[in-house]
N, CA, C and O atoms as a DFTB+ gen file, in Angstrom:
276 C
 N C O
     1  1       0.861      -1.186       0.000
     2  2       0.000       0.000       0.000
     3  2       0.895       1.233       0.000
     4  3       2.015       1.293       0.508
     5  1       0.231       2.243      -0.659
     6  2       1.386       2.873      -1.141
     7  2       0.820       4.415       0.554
     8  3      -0.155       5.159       0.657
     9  1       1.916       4.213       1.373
    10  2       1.387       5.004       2.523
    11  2       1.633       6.592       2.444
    12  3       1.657       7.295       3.454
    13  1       1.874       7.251       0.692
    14  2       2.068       8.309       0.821
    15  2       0.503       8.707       0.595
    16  3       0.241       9.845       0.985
    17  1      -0.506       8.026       0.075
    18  2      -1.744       8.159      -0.057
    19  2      -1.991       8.193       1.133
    20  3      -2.173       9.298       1.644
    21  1      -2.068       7.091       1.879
    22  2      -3.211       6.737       3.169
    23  2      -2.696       8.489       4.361
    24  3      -3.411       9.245       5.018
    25  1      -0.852       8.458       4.059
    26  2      -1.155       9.845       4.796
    27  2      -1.743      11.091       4.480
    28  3      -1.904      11.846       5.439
    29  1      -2.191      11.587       3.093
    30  2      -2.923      12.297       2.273
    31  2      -4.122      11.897       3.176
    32  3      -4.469      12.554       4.157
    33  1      -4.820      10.572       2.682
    34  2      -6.260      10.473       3.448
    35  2      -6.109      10.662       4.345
    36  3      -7.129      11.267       4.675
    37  1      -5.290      10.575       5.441
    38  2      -5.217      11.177       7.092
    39  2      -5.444      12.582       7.268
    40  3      -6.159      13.072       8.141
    41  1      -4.804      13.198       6.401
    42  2      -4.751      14.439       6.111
    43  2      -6.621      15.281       6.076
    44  3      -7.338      15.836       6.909
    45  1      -6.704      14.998       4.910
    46  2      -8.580      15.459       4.497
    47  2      -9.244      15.088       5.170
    48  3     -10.305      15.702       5.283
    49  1      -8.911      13.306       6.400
    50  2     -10.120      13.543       6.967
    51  2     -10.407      13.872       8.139
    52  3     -11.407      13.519       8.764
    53  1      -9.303      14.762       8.604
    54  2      -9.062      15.323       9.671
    55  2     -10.511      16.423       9.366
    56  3     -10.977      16.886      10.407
    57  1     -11.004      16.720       8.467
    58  2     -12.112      17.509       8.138
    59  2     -13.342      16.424       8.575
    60  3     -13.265      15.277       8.134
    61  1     -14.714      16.887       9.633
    62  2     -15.480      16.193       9.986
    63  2     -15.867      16.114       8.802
    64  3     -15.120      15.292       8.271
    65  1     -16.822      16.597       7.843
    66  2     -17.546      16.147       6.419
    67  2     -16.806      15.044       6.143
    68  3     -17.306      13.957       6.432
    69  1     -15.985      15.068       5.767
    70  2     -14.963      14.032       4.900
    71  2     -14.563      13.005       6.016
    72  3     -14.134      12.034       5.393
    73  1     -14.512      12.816       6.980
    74  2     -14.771      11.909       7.931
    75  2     -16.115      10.861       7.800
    76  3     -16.174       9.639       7.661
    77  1     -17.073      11.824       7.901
    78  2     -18.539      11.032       8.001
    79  2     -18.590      10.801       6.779
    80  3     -18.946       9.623       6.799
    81  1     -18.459      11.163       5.373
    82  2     -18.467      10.429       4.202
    83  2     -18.035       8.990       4.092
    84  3     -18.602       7.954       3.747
    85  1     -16.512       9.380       4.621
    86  2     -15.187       8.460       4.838
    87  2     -16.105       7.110       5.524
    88  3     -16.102       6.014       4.963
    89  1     -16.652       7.292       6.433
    90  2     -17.052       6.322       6.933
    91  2     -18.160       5.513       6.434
    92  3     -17.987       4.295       6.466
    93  1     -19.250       5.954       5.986
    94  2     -20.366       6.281       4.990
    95  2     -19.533       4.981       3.617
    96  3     -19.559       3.751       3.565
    97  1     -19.051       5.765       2.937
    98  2     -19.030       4.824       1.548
    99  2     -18.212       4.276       1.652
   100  3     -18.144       3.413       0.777
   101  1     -16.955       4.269       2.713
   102  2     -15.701       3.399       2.215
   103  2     -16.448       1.751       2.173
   104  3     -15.761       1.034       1.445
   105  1     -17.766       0.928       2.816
   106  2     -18.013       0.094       2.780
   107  2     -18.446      -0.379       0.969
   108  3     -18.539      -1.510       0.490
   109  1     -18.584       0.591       0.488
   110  2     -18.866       0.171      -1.047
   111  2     -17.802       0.572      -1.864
   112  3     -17.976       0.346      -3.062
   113  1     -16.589       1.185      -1.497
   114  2     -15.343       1.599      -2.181
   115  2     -16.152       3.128      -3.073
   116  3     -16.295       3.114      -4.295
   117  1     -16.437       3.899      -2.517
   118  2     -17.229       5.262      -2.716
   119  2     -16.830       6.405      -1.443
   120  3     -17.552       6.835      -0.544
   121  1     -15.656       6.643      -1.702
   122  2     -15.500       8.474      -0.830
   123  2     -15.158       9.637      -1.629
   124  3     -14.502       9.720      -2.668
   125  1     -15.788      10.588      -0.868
   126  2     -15.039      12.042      -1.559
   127  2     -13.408      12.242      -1.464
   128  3     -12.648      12.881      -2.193
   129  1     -13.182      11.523      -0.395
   130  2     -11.586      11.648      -0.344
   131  2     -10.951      10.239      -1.567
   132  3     -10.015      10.558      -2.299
   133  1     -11.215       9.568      -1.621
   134  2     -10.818       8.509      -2.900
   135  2     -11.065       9.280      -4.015
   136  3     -10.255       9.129      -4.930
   137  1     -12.171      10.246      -4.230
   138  2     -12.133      10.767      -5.181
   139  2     -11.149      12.105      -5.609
   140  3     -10.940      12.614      -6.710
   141  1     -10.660      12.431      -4.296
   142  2     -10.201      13.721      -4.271
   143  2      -8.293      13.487      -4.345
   144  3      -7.319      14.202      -4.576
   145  1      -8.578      11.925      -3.964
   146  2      -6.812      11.350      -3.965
   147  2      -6.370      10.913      -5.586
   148  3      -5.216      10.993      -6.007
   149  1      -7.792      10.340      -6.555
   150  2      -7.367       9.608      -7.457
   151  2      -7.074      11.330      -8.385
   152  3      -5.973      11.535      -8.896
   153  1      -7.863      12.078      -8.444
   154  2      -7.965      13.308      -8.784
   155  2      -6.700      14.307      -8.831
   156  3      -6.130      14.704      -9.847
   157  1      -6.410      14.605      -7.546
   158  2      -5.661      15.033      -6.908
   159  2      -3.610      14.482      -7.161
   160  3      -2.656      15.256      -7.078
   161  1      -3.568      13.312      -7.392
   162  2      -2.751      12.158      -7.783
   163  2      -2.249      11.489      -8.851
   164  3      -1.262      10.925      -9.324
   165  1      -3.557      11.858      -9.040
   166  2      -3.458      10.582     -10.889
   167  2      -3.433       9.157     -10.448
   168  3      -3.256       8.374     -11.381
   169  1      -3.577       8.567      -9.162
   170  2      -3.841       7.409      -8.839
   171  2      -5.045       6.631      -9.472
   172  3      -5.968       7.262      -9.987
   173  1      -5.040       5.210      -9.435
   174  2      -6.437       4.323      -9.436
   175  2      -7.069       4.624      -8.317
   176  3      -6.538       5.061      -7.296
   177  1      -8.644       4.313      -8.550
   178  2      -9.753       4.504      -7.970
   179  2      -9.363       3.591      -6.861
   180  3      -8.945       3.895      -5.744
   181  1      -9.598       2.304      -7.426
   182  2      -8.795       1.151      -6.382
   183  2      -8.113       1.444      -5.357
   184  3      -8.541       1.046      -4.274
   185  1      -6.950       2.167      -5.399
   186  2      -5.831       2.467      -4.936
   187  2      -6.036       3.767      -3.595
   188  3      -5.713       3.568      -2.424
   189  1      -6.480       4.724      -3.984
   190  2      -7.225       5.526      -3.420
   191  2      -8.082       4.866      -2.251
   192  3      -7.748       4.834      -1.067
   193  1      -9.082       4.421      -2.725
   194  2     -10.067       3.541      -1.759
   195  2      -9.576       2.947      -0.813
   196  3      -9.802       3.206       0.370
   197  1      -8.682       1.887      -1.331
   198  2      -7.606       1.448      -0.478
   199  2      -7.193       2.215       0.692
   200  3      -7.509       1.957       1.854
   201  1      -6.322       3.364       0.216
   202  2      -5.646       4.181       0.973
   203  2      -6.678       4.382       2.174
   204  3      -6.378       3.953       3.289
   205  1      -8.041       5.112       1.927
   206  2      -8.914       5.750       2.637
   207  2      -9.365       5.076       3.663
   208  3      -9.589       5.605       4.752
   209  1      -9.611       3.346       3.309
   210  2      -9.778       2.144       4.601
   211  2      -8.583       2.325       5.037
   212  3      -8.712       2.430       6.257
   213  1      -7.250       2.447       4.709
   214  2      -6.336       2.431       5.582
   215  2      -5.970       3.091       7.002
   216  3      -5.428       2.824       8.075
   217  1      -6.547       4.011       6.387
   218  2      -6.690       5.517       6.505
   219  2      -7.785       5.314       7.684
   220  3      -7.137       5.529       8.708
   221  1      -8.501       5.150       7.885
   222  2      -9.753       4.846       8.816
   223  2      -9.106       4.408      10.082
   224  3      -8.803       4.978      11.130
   225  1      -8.947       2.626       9.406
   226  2      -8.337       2.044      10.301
   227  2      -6.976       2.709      11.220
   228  3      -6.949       2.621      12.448
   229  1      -5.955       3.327      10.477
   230  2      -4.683       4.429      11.478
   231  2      -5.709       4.691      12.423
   232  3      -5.775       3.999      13.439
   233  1      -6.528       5.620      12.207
   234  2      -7.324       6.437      13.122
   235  2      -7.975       5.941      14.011
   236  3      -7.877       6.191      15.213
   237  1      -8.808       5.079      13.406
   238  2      -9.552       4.044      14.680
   239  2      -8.883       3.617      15.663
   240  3      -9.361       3.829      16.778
   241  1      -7.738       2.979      15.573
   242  2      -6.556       2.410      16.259
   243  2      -5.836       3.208      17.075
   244  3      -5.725       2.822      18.238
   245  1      -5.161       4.529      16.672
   246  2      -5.485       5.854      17.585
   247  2      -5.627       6.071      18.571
   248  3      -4.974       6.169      19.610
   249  1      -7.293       6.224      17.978
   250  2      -8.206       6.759      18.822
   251  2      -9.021       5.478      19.957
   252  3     -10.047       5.742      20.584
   253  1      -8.600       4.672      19.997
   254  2      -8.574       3.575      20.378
   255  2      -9.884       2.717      20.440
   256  3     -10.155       1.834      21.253
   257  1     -10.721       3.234      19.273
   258  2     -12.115       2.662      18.727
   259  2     -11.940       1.636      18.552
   260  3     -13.035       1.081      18.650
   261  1     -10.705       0.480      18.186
   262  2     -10.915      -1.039      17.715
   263  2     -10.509      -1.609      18.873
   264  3     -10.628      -2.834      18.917
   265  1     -10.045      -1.044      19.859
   266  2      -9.782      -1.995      21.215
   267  2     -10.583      -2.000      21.900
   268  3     -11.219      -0.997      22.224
   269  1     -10.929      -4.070      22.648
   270  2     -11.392      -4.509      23.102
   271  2     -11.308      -4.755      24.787
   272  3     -10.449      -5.552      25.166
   273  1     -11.869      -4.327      25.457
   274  2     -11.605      -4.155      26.498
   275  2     -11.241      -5.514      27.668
   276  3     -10.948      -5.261      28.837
């Protein structure tokens, strides 16, 4: 995974909108930030998308949303 993307997506979705999108479509491979990376990049859609779950997950992990108590 190419992690100069996923830190880009860290980046934008430090913006709440693009957060709640982020969260919203990454389940169907559909964000404004995938769109704004492949755009933005010249990357694949794929690739992008990618990044943006990656991208989630950094954060979740973080913020310590995936740990189980």
């Amino acid at each position: 995974m190419n992690d100069y993307l996923i830190e880009r997506a860290i980046e934008l979705l430090a913006d709440a909108d693009l957060l709640a999108d982020a969260r919203e479509g990454a389940r169907v491979n559909n964000t404004a930030v995938g769109c704004l990376l492949s755009l933005g990049f010249n990357a694949p859609r794929w690739a992008t998308e990618r990044a943006v779950k990656a991208a989630l997950k950094r954060i979740d992990d973080a913020s310590g949303v995936n740990e189980k108590d």
